[in-house]
Short mmCIF file of C-alpha atoms and ligand atoms in Angstrom, two decimals:
data_model
loop_
_atom_site.label_atom_id
_atom_site.label_comp_id
_atom_site.label_asym_id
_atom_site.label_seq_id
_atom_site.Cartn_x
_atom_site.Cartn_y
_atom_site.Cartn_z
CA UNK A 28 -15.29 -17.75 2.93
CA UNK A 29 -13.56 -17.10 6.19
CA UNK A 30 -15.08 -16.64 9.60
CA UNK A 31 -14.37 -12.94 9.70
CA UNK A 32 -15.89 -12.21 6.31
CA UNK A 33 -19.02 -14.09 7.23
CA UNK A 34 -19.27 -11.90 10.27
CA UNK A 35 -18.66 -8.61 8.57
CA UNK A 36 -20.34 -8.86 5.23
CA UNK A 37 -23.74 -9.48 6.67
CA UNK A 38 -23.53 -6.35 8.85
CA UNK A 39 -25.17 -3.08 7.87
CA UNK A 40 -22.85 -0.84 5.94
CA UNK A 41 -21.85 2.13 8.11
CA UNK A 42 -21.00 4.16 4.98
CA UNK A 43 -24.67 4.31 4.12
CA UNK A 44 -24.11 2.37 0.95
CA UNK A 45 -22.71 5.16 -1.15
CA UNK A 46 -19.29 6.04 0.17
CA UNK A 47 -16.17 4.11 -0.57
CA UNK A 48 -12.82 4.59 1.01
CA UNK A 49 -10.16 4.58 -1.72
CA UNK A 50 -6.73 3.07 -1.01
CA UNK A 51 -4.08 3.00 -3.72
CA UNK A 52 -0.59 1.67 -4.30
CA UNK A 53 1.66 3.36 -6.81
CA UNK A 54 1.56 1.83 -10.26
CA UNK A 55 4.73 -0.10 -10.94
CA UNK A 56 7.28 0.29 -13.72
CA UNK A 57 7.45 -2.90 -15.72
CA UNK A 58 11.12 -2.36 -16.52
CA UNK A 59 11.87 -5.55 -14.62
CA UNK A 60 10.23 -8.31 -12.62
CA UNK A 61 8.64 -7.43 -9.28
CA UNK A 62 10.82 -7.52 -6.17
CA UNK A 63 10.28 -7.47 -2.42
CA UNK A 64 10.07 -3.65 -2.32
CA UNK A 65 7.10 -3.71 -4.70
CA UNK A 66 5.47 -6.61 -2.88
CA UNK A 67 5.80 -4.68 0.37
CA UNK A 68 3.82 -1.69 -0.97
CA UNK A 69 1.11 -3.95 -2.32
CA UNK A 70 0.77 -5.90 0.92
CA UNK A 71 0.70 -2.81 3.13
CA UNK A 72 -2.10 -1.33 1.02
CA UNK A 73 -3.98 -4.61 1.12
CA UNK A 74 -3.67 -4.86 4.91
CA UNK A 75 -5.07 -1.35 5.30
CA UNK A 76 -7.87 -2.08 2.83
CA UNK A 77 -8.77 -5.34 4.56
CA UNK A 78 -8.60 -3.71 7.98
CA UNK A 79 -11.12 -1.14 6.78
CA UNK A 80 -13.42 -3.85 5.45
CA UNK A 81 -13.10 -5.65 8.76
CA UNK A 82 -14.61 -2.60 10.43
CA UNK A 83 -17.42 -2.44 7.92
CA UNK A 84 -15.92 0.25 5.69
CA UNK A 85 -16.43 -0.26 1.97
CA UNK A 86 -12.94 -0.03 0.56
CA UNK A 87 -11.83 0.34 -3.03
CA UNK A 88 -8.25 -0.65 -3.68
CA UNK A 89 -6.26 0.06 -6.80
CA UNK A 90 -2.86 -0.98 -8.04
CA UNK A 91 -1.39 -1.47 -11.48
CA UNK A 92 1.35 -0.77 -13.96
CA UNK A 93 3.03 2.43 -15.15
CA UNK A 94 3.80 1.17 -18.61
CA UNK A 95 4.98 4.16 -20.61
CA UNK A 96 8.19 6.16 -20.60
CA UNK A 97 11.80 5.92 -21.51
CA UNK A 98 12.78 3.58 -18.70
CA UNK A 99 10.30 0.93 -19.78
CA UNK A 100 10.97 1.39 -23.48
CA UNK A 101 14.72 0.97 -22.93
CA UNK A 102 14.19 -2.16 -20.81
CA UNK A 103 11.94 -3.70 -23.47
CA UNK A 104 14.32 -3.00 -26.32
CA UNK A 105 17.30 -4.28 -24.35
CA UNK A 106 15.48 -7.59 -24.04
CA UNK A 107 14.69 -7.64 -27.74
CA UNK A 108 10.98 -7.06 -27.14
CA UNK A 109 8.54 -4.51 -28.40
CA UNK A 110 7.38 -2.30 -25.52
CA UNK A 111 3.78 -3.53 -25.57
CA UNK A 112 4.84 -7.16 -25.70
CA UNK A 113 7.23 -6.53 -22.82
CA UNK A 114 4.73 -4.74 -20.57
CA UNK A 115 2.16 -7.46 -21.19
CA UNK A 116 4.63 -10.04 -19.90
CA UNK A 117 5.68 -8.11 -16.81
CA UNK A 118 2.12 -7.02 -15.97
CA UNK A 119 1.20 -10.71 -15.71
CA UNK A 120 4.03 -11.22 -13.24
CA UNK A 121 2.90 -8.34 -11.03
CA UNK A 122 -0.69 -9.58 -11.14
CA UNK A 123 0.54 -13.01 -10.16
CA UNK A 124 2.48 -11.58 -7.19
CA UNK A 125 -0.74 -9.90 -6.06
CA UNK A 126 -2.72 -13.10 -6.17
CA UNK A 127 0.04 -15.17 -4.56
CA UNK A 128 0.05 -12.69 -1.69
CA UNK A 129 -3.76 -12.89 -1.39
CA UNK A 130 -4.15 -9.35 -2.68
CA UNK A 131 -7.25 -8.88 -4.78
CA UNK A 132 -7.41 -5.24 -5.87
CA UNK A 133 -10.64 -3.79 -7.20
CA UNK A 134 -8.67 -2.42 -10.13
CA UNK A 135 -5.40 -3.48 -11.66
CA UNK A 136 -4.86 -0.40 -13.80
CA UNK A 137 -2.52 -0.45 -16.79
CA UNK A 138 -1.60 2.87 -18.35
CA UNK A 139 -1.62 1.35 -21.84
CA UNK A 140 -5.33 0.53 -21.48
CA UNK A 141 -7.64 2.59 -23.75
CA UNK A 142 -9.72 3.65 -20.77
CA UNK A 143 -6.72 5.15 -19.00
CA UNK A 144 -5.41 6.83 -22.15
CA UNK A 145 -8.77 8.51 -22.62
CA UNK A 146 -8.77 9.71 -19.00
CA UNK A 147 -5.20 11.03 -19.25
CA UNK A 148 -6.06 12.98 -22.39
CA UNK A 149 -9.17 14.41 -20.79
CA UNK A 150 -7.07 15.44 -17.79
CA UNK A 151 -4.55 17.06 -20.12
CA UNK A 152 -7.30 19.15 -21.63
CA UNK A 153 -8.42 20.15 -18.14
CA UNK A 154 -4.96 21.49 -17.20
CA UNK A 155 -4.29 23.05 -20.60
CA UNK A 156 -4.80 26.62 -19.39
CA UNK A 157 -1.77 26.16 -17.11
CA UNK A 158 0.59 24.96 -19.86
CA UNK A 159 2.90 27.00 -22.08
CA UNK A 160 5.43 26.23 -24.79
CA UNK A 161 9.13 26.41 -24.06
CA UNK A 162 12.41 24.60 -24.34
CA UNK A 163 13.83 22.27 -21.73
CA UNK A 164 17.57 22.19 -21.39
CA UNK A 165 19.07 20.17 -18.58
CA UNK A 166 19.64 16.71 -17.18
CA UNK A 167 17.06 13.97 -17.34
CA UNK A 168 17.26 10.72 -15.39
CA UNK A 169 15.43 7.91 -17.20
CA UNK A 170 16.03 5.70 -14.15
CA UNK A 171 13.85 8.00 -12.04
CA UNK A 172 11.89 9.44 -14.98
CA UNK A 173 12.71 12.84 -13.52
CA UNK A 174 14.24 16.15 -14.59
CA UNK A 175 17.18 16.65 -12.26
CA UNK A 176 19.45 19.56 -11.47
CA UNK A 177 22.70 17.62 -11.29
CA UNK A 178 24.47 15.17 -13.55
CA UNK A 179 24.33 11.58 -12.27
CA UNK A 180 25.59 8.20 -13.49
CA UNK A 181 22.46 7.64 -15.55
CA UNK A 182 21.50 11.18 -16.55
CA UNK A 183 21.33 12.44 -20.12
CA UNK A 184 21.68 16.01 -21.28
CA UNK A 185 18.37 16.92 -22.84
CA UNK A 186 17.52 19.88 -25.02
CA UNK A 187 14.09 19.81 -26.58
CA UNK A 188 11.02 21.91 -27.20
CA UNK A 189 8.27 21.00 -24.79
CA UNK A 190 5.22 22.15 -22.89
CA UNK A 191 5.72 23.44 -19.36
CA UNK A 192 3.24 23.28 -16.50
CA UNK A 193 3.14 26.42 -14.34
CA UNK A 194 3.98 24.58 -11.13
CA UNK A 195 5.49 27.75 -9.66
CA UNK A 196 2.01 29.32 -9.60
CA UNK A 197 0.89 26.80 -7.00
CA UNK A 198 3.44 27.29 -4.22
CA UNK A 199 1.22 29.13 -1.76
CA UNK A 200 -1.81 27.01 -2.49
CA UNK A 201 0.21 23.83 -1.92
CA UNK A 202 1.46 25.06 1.45
CA UNK A 203 -2.10 25.98 2.32
CA UNK A 204 -3.33 22.49 1.44
CA UNK A 205 -0.87 21.06 3.95
CA UNK A 206 -1.66 23.66 6.61
CA UNK A 207 -5.38 23.14 6.39
CA UNK A 208 -4.94 19.37 6.44
CA UNK A 209 -6.61 18.84 3.09
CA UNK A 210 -3.49 17.05 1.97
CA UNK A 211 -2.10 15.02 4.82
CA UNK A 212 1.40 13.64 4.63
CA UNK A 213 2.79 11.01 6.97
CA UNK A 214 5.25 10.74 8.59
CA UNK A 215 5.70 14.30 9.75
CA UNK A 216 9.31 14.38 8.55
CA UNK A 217 8.00 13.78 5.01
CA UNK A 218 5.64 16.71 5.35
CA UNK A 219 8.47 18.97 6.49
CA UNK A 220 10.65 17.83 3.62
CA UNK A 221 7.91 18.81 1.15
CA UNK A 222 7.29 22.15 2.86
CA UNK A 223 10.99 22.94 2.60
CA UNK A 224 11.14 22.06 -1.09
CA UNK A 225 8.17 24.30 -1.82
CA UNK A 226 9.49 27.17 0.29
CA UNK A 227 12.81 26.99 -1.57
CA UNK A 228 10.86 27.74 -4.76
CA UNK A 229 9.30 25.50 -7.38
CA UNK A 230 10.34 25.55 -11.01
CA UNK A 231 7.85 24.98 -13.78
CA UNK A 232 7.66 21.39 -14.88
CA UNK A 233 8.34 20.09 -18.36
CA UNK A 234 5.33 17.90 -19.14
CA UNK A 235 6.05 16.54 -22.61
CA UNK A 236 8.87 14.46 -24.04
CA UNK A 237 10.09 13.83 -27.51
CA UNK A 238 10.31 10.09 -26.80
CA UNK A 239 7.92 7.72 -28.54
CA UNK A 240 6.56 5.30 -25.94
CA UNK A 241 3.77 7.22 -24.27
CA UNK A 242 0.43 8.95 -24.66
CA UNK A 243 0.27 11.57 -27.40
CA UNK A 244 -1.16 14.81 -26.01
CA UNK A 245 -3.91 16.45 -28.10
CA UNK A 246 -2.50 18.35 -31.09
CA UNK A 247 1.11 17.36 -30.34
CA UNK A 248 1.80 14.40 -32.62
CA UNK A 249 5.61 14.59 -32.12
CA UNK A 250 5.43 14.48 -28.34
CA UNK A 251 4.35 12.17 -25.58
CA UNK A 252 3.06 13.13 -22.16
CA UNK A 253 5.71 13.21 -19.45
CA UNK A 254 5.30 9.80 -17.88
CA UNK A 255 4.53 11.18 -14.41
CA UNK A 256 1.50 13.10 -15.71
CA UNK A 257 0.33 9.90 -17.37
CA UNK A 258 1.06 7.88 -14.21
CA UNK A 259 -0.50 10.22 -11.67
CA UNK A 260 -3.71 10.38 -13.67
CA UNK A 261 -4.13 6.68 -12.87
CA UNK A 262 -5.62 7.92 -9.59
CA UNK A 263 -8.48 9.19 -11.74
CA UNK A 264 -8.90 6.22 -14.05
CA UNK A 265 -8.47 3.65 -11.26
CA UNK A 266 -10.70 5.42 -8.73
CA UNK A 267 -14.14 4.10 -7.77
CA UNK A 268 -15.76 6.62 -10.12
CA UNK A 269 -13.19 6.74 -12.91
CA UNK A 270 -12.56 10.40 -12.17
CA UNK A 271 -11.25 12.49 -9.29
CA UNK A 272 -12.28 10.86 -6.03
CA UNK A 273 -11.57 12.90 -2.88
CA UNK A 274 -10.34 11.35 0.33
CA UNK A 275 -8.00 8.73 -1.08
CA UNK A 276 -5.14 7.21 0.87
CA UNK A 277 -2.09 6.92 -1.38
CA UNK A 278 0.51 4.48 -0.10
CA UNK A 279 3.86 5.22 -1.68
CA UNK A 280 7.59 4.81 -1.12
CA UNK A 281 9.53 7.86 0.02
CA UNK A 282 11.38 8.04 -3.31
CA UNK A 283 8.21 9.18 -5.06
CA UNK A 284 6.88 11.53 -2.40
CA UNK A 285 7.57 14.76 -4.33
CA UNK A 286 5.50 13.58 -7.28
CA UNK A 287 2.53 12.81 -5.06
CA UNK A 288 2.80 15.65 -2.56
CA UNK A 289 3.68 18.47 -4.95
CA UNK A 290 2.96 17.64 -8.59
CA UNK A 291 -0.28 15.76 -8.03
CA UNK A 292 -2.16 18.31 -5.90
CA UNK A 293 -0.91 21.15 -8.14
CA UNK A 294 -2.13 19.31 -11.23
CA UNK A 295 -5.47 18.62 -9.59
CA UNK A 296 -5.91 22.27 -8.73
CA UNK A 297 -4.99 23.21 -12.29
CA UNK A 298 -7.69 20.83 -13.49
CA UNK A 299 -10.24 22.58 -11.28
CA UNK A 300 -10.46 20.09 -8.43
CA UNK A 301 -10.05 20.78 -4.76
CA UNK A 302 -7.47 18.21 -3.67
CA UNK A 303 -8.03 16.23 -0.52
CA UNK A 304 -6.09 13.06 0.21
CA UNK A 305 -3.67 11.35 2.53
CA UNK A 306 -0.17 10.24 1.59
CA UNK A 307 1.57 7.52 3.54
CA UNK A 308 5.23 7.58 2.69
CA UNK A 309 6.99 4.35 3.60
CA UNK A 310 10.65 3.46 3.91
CA UNK A 311 12.66 0.99 1.88
CA UNK A 312 13.75 -2.56 2.04
CA UNK A 313 17.50 -2.54 1.71
CA UNK A 314 19.99 -5.17 0.61
CA UNK A 315 23.72 -4.81 1.19
CA UNK A 316 23.31 -1.25 2.44
CA UNK A 317 21.41 0.00 -0.63
CA UNK A 318 17.77 0.33 -1.57
CA UNK A 319 16.66 -2.90 -3.15
CA UNK A 320 16.25 -2.16 -6.84
CA UNK A 321 16.83 -3.63 -10.23
CA UNK A 322 19.50 -1.05 -11.02
CA UNK A 323 21.43 -1.93 -7.84
CA UNK A 324 21.25 -5.58 -8.85
CA UNK A 325 20.30 -6.60 -5.30
CA UNK A 326 16.72 -7.70 -5.66
CA UNK A 327 14.97 -10.61 -3.97
CA UNK A 328 11.96 -11.95 -5.77
CA UNK A 329 8.68 -12.22 -3.87
CA UNK A 330 8.22 -15.68 -5.40
CA UNK A 331 11.39 -16.92 -3.68
CA UNK A 332 10.18 -15.46 -0.41
CA UNK A 333 6.69 -16.96 -0.67
CA UNK A 334 8.02 -20.39 -1.76
CA UNK A 335 10.38 -20.51 1.18
CA UNK A 336 7.86 -19.38 3.77
CA UNK A 337 4.23 -18.69 2.84
CA UNK A 338 2.08 -15.79 1.71
CA UNK A 339 0.94 -15.29 5.30
CA UNK A 340 4.51 -15.29 6.60
CA UNK A 341 5.55 -12.70 4.03
CA UNK A 342 2.56 -10.49 4.83
CA UNK A 343 3.20 -10.84 8.54
CA UNK A 344 6.89 -10.05 8.10
CA UNK A 345 6.18 -6.85 6.13
CA UNK A 346 3.90 -5.55 8.86
CA UNK A 347 5.85 -6.76 11.84
CA UNK A 348 9.51 -6.38 10.93
CA UNK A 349 9.66 -2.61 10.56
CA UNK A 350 7.73 0.56 11.16
CA UNK A 351 6.18 1.81 7.96
CA UNK A 352 8.30 4.92 7.71
CA UNK A 353 11.69 3.33 8.42
CA UNK A 354 14.16 1.53 6.20
CA UNK A 355 15.26 -1.97 7.08
CA UNK A 356 17.53 -4.60 5.65
CA UNK A 357 15.93 -7.73 4.48
CA UNK A 358 17.10 -10.19 7.09
CA UNK A 359 16.54 -13.87 6.43
CA UNK A 360 17.32 -14.86 10.01
CA UNK A 361 14.69 -12.41 11.24
CA UNK A 362 12.18 -13.80 8.75
CA UNK A 363 13.01 -17.26 10.01
CA UNK A 364 12.60 -16.14 13.63
CA UNK A 365 9.33 -14.33 13.04
CA UNK A 366 7.92 -17.16 11.03
CA UNK A 367 8.98 -19.91 13.44
CA UNK A 368 8.65 -18.21 16.80
CA UNK A 369 5.75 -15.85 16.29
CA UNK A 370 3.57 -17.36 13.60
CA UNK A 371 4.10 -21.08 14.16
CA UNK A 372 5.21 -21.04 17.81
CA UNK A 373 2.85 -18.24 18.85
CA UNK A 374 -0.34 -18.23 16.78
CA UNK A 375 -0.16 -21.76 15.37
CA UNK A 376 0.73 -23.38 18.65
CA UNK A 377 -2.02 -21.58 20.55
CA UNK A 378 -4.66 -22.64 18.03
CA UNK A 379 -3.43 -26.21 18.03
CA UNK A 380 -3.18 -26.47 21.81
CA UNK A 381 -6.67 -25.11 22.25
CA UNK A 382 -8.20 -27.40 19.70
CA UNK A 383 -6.61 -30.46 21.34
CA UNK A 384 -7.66 -29.32 24.81
CA UNK A 385 -11.23 -28.55 23.72
CA UNK A 386 -11.53 -31.86 21.92
CA UNK A 387 -10.24 -33.77 24.90
CA UNK A 388 -11.96 -31.97 27.78
CA UNK A 389 -14.68 -29.83 26.22
CA UNK A 390 -15.04 -26.22 27.31
CA UNK A 391 -17.32 -23.86 29.14
CA UNK A 392 -18.32 -20.54 27.59
CA UNK A 393 -16.31 -18.09 29.67
CA UNK A 394 -15.52 -14.48 28.81
CA UNK A 395 -11.86 -13.82 28.28
CA UNK A 396 -11.04 -10.94 30.58
CA UNK A 397 -7.34 -10.65 29.81
CA UNK A 398 -6.67 -6.95 29.31
CA UNK A 399 -4.62 -7.39 26.15
CA UNK A 400 -7.38 -9.40 24.52
CA UNK A 401 -10.07 -7.04 25.75
CA UNK A 402 -8.21 -4.15 24.12
CA UNK A 403 -7.64 -5.95 20.84
CA UNK A 404 -10.63 -4.57 18.87
CA UNK A 405 -9.80 -1.01 19.91
CA UNK A 406 -6.11 -1.49 19.07
CA UNK A 407 -6.96 -2.87 15.63
CA UNK A 408 -9.34 -0.04 14.96
CA UNK A 409 -6.72 2.49 16.04
CA UNK A 410 -4.21 0.80 13.74
CA UNK A 411 -6.68 1.21 10.88
CA UNK A 412 -7.30 4.88 11.58
CA UNK A 413 -3.58 5.51 11.97
CA UNK A 414 -2.80 3.43 8.87
CA UNK A 415 -0.35 1.48 10.98
CA UNK A 416 0.11 -2.19 10.07
CA UNK A 417 2.91 -2.50 12.63
CA UNK A 418 0.60 -1.53 15.49
CA UNK A 419 -1.95 -4.00 14.17
CA UNK A 420 0.47 -6.94 13.99
CA UNK A 421 1.86 -6.04 17.41
CA UNK A 422 -1.60 -5.97 19.00
CA UNK A 423 -2.36 -9.41 17.59
CA UNK A 424 0.91 -10.93 18.68
CA UNK A 425 0.57 -9.45 22.18
CA UNK A 426 -2.85 -11.08 22.51
CA UNK A 427 -1.45 -14.41 21.37
CA UNK A 428 1.41 -14.13 23.87
CA UNK A 429 -1.00 -13.23 26.66
CA UNK A 430 -3.18 -16.24 25.85
CA UNK A 431 -0.23 -18.60 25.66
CA UNK A 432 0.97 -17.28 29.03
CA UNK A 433 -2.51 -17.67 30.47
CA UNK A 434 -2.58 -21.33 29.46
CA UNK A 435 0.90 -21.99 30.82
CA UNK A 436 0.09 -20.26 34.11
CA UNK A 437 -3.27 -21.98 34.58
CA UNK A 438 -2.22 -25.41 33.34
CA UNK A 439 -5.65 -26.71 32.27
CA UNK A 440 -4.09 -30.11 31.64
CA UNK A 441 -3.57 -30.44 35.43
CA UNK A 442 -6.74 -28.67 36.64
CA UNK A 443 -9.56 -30.73 38.20
CA UNK A 444 -12.01 -28.90 35.93
CA UNK A 445 -10.12 -27.51 32.90
CA UNK A 446 -13.25 -26.46 31.00
CA UNK A 447 -13.55 -22.82 32.23
CA UNK A 448 -9.83 -22.23 31.55
CA UNK A 449 -10.12 -23.69 28.06
CA UNK A 450 -13.31 -21.72 27.41
CA UNK A 451 -11.70 -18.46 28.46
CA UNK A 452 -8.66 -18.99 26.23
CA UNK A 453 -10.89 -20.14 23.39
CA UNK A 454 -12.93 -16.95 23.64
CA UNK A 455 -9.70 -14.94 23.39
CA UNK A 456 -8.43 -17.05 20.50
CA UNK A 457 -11.67 -16.51 18.58
CA UNK A 458 -11.12 -12.81 18.95
CA UNK A 459 -7.55 -13.10 17.62
CA UNK A 460 -8.73 -15.12 14.63
CA UNK A 461 -11.49 -12.64 13.93
CA UNK A 462 -9.06 -9.73 13.96
CA UNK A 463 -6.07 -11.31 12.22
CA UNK A 464 -7.79 -11.86 8.89
CA UNK A 465 -6.42 -8.67 7.32
CA UNK A 466 -2.90 -9.79 8.11
CA UNK A 467 -2.77 -13.57 7.66
CA UNK A 468 -5.89 -14.47 5.68
CA UNK A 469 -4.95 -18.03 4.76
CA UNK A 470 -4.26 -19.14 8.30
CA UNK A 471 -7.38 -17.38 9.53
CA UNK A 472 -9.51 -19.22 7.00
CA UNK A 473 -8.23 -22.53 8.42
CA UNK A 474 -8.59 -21.50 12.04
CA UNK A 475 -12.09 -20.13 11.44
CA UNK A 476 -13.07 -23.44 9.94
CA UNK A 477 -11.67 -25.25 12.97
CA UNK A 478 -13.53 -22.93 15.30
CA UNK A 479 -16.84 -23.40 13.55
CA UNK A 480 -17.69 -26.34 15.77
CA UNK A 481 -17.07 -24.36 18.92
CA UNK A 482 -19.57 -21.81 17.51
CA UNK A 483 -19.98 -18.51 19.29
CA UNK A 484 -18.84 -15.02 18.55
CA UNK A 485 -15.89 -13.84 20.66
CA UNK A 486 -16.68 -11.56 23.57
CA UNK A 487 -14.14 -9.01 22.34
CA UNK A 488 -15.33 -8.65 18.83
CA UNK A 489 -15.38 -5.91 16.27
CA UNK A 490 -18.07 -3.43 17.12
CA UNK A 491 -19.80 -1.85 14.17
CA UNK A 492 -21.72 0.55 16.32
CA UNK A 493 -18.67 2.66 17.09
CA UNK A 494 -16.55 2.20 14.00
CA UNK A 495 -16.13 5.34 11.96
CA UNK A 496 -17.06 4.78 8.40
CA UNK A 497 -15.15 7.05 6.14
CA UNK A 498 -11.95 8.95 6.71
CA UNK A 499 -12.09 12.16 4.81
CA UNK A 500 -9.14 14.56 4.55
CA UNK A 501 -11.31 17.33 5.89
CA UNK A 502 -11.96 15.55 9.22
N1 LIG B 618 5.90 4.16 -11.58
C1 LIG B 618 6.28 4.92 -10.47
C2 LIG B 618 5.10 5.20 -9.57
C3 LIG B 618 3.96 5.95 -10.22
S1 LIG B 618 2.60 6.12 -9.13
C4 LIG B 618 1.63 7.30 -9.85
C5 LIG B 618 7.33 4.14 -9.67
N2 LIG B 618 7.37 2.83 -9.88
S2 LIG B 618 8.40 1.83 -9.17
O1 LIG B 618 8.11 0.55 -9.72
O2 LIG B 618 9.74 2.31 -9.34
O3 LIG B 618 8.09 1.88 -7.65
C6 LIG B 618 6.82 1.56 -7.19
C7 LIG B 618 6.78 1.53 -5.68
O4 LIG B 618 7.65 0.52 -5.19
C8 LIG B 618 7.23 2.85 -5.07
O5 LIG B 618 6.36 3.21 -4.01
C9 LIG B 618 8.58 2.53 -4.51
O6 LIG B 618 8.91 3.30 -3.40
C10 LIG B 618 8.39 1.07 -4.13
N3 LIG B 618 9.66 0.43 -3.98
C11 LIG B 618 10.57 0.16 -4.96
N4 LIG B 618 11.68 -0.32 -4.36
C12 LIG B 618 11.52 -0.37 -3.01
C13 LIG B 618 12.24 -0.89 -1.95
N5 LIG B 618 13.45 -1.38 -2.08
N6 LIG B 618 11.65 -0.92 -0.73
C14 LIG B 618 10.34 -0.51 -0.54
N7 LIG B 618 9.63 -0.02 -1.53
C15 LIG B 618 10.28 0.29 -2.71
O7 LIG B 618 8.01 4.75 -8.87
#
């Protein structure tokens, strides 16, 4: 167990023992192997979950697989596999990416699991009063599992009897949820985009399909549930209670914002719940000018990335290389630079230098009064409350830079008594190690072990007294 966990787990729980903060990733389509875009979402959620735990918040994190639907069925059959056999194979690969990236979710939810199917059916019964029979005629995109207004390269003309959900009934209530802050959407541009879609008028949503690979709704043996209803109800089955859990933070890519910001709260209201959650909509990793995706044929596998660098380097890169909301091209030279200059040359070098100096000269216990280091706990806590992994990584790197500069400027190797200088830098380094655990857990475990002999808690440490336990949407 690492230094930081030893410190935090023994502290009193500021949530009073009964409140969990729920952080989710989307559940992934197992139409193909995981790529960097998926790994990014998983890591960002894990960093936020770990940051919360670092501040004493009890966090529940869910991820998993969205295993039904036409897209997955097609992919399975094209590989000569039965759908269930196929999803079992790909689910193992996603789970392995999680563990290789040091992500240990509380739940890895699969929509083919009996528990989820039961929950989805129960949810269906809850929204039943808002459904009516009709006929859908229009384009359907299996690639996006979405009903679309215009023909695209992958769309199919669909004409079938189905059940509709009265989404149009919820327009005003959806806008009100945003206005009152019960549903929070970040960044602000994403919120405006959703407000504009709603104001332009919502059409009722077709919620059943004639396809075979899915959950059969009650009394509709020839139909399956529209895969997004099935998928969104994972936030019930994967929650800490196995049912609706208010106050969740849903981390999603911008391509699936509409489903989370419009369909999900409307469905929850239809089921009799009062929605309250936060959506963090992140940008994309691009390759060759396009969103990295299986259908673009431009994917990079997380395994390749981790093999070439390390889990810590990949995690660090995801947080540090772009702001959450922006798009960025995967840039191997930037990964190389970040990994060599910042992680090895910055963090690694500082830790190594300090260990050598302390071993050679010893050290005096001196408080590190460098402003950047002093501000580190507050910056990390702000990054947690703002769900901002970039801010977090930046605060850590700035502290490392400040400490490296401090050593270079004070040259302990030349000083008549180097021990106070070493002690001051060591105090700052302990603080960095304590705070970096949510970002680079493997390295921190090693550094914590190394620091064990120098004992002592850093002066600028996480303060439990002032950390806010639970972030509710009604704050
Ligand atoms: N199954 C749905 C989600 C249902 S959640 C109730 C789905 N799956 S997905 O596998 O296509 O995408 C899962 C997540 O990966 C989404 O948040 C998506 O934005 C993200 N990414 C997929 N490609 C991506 C990039 N190239 N870059 C960053 N994230 C992207 O949608």
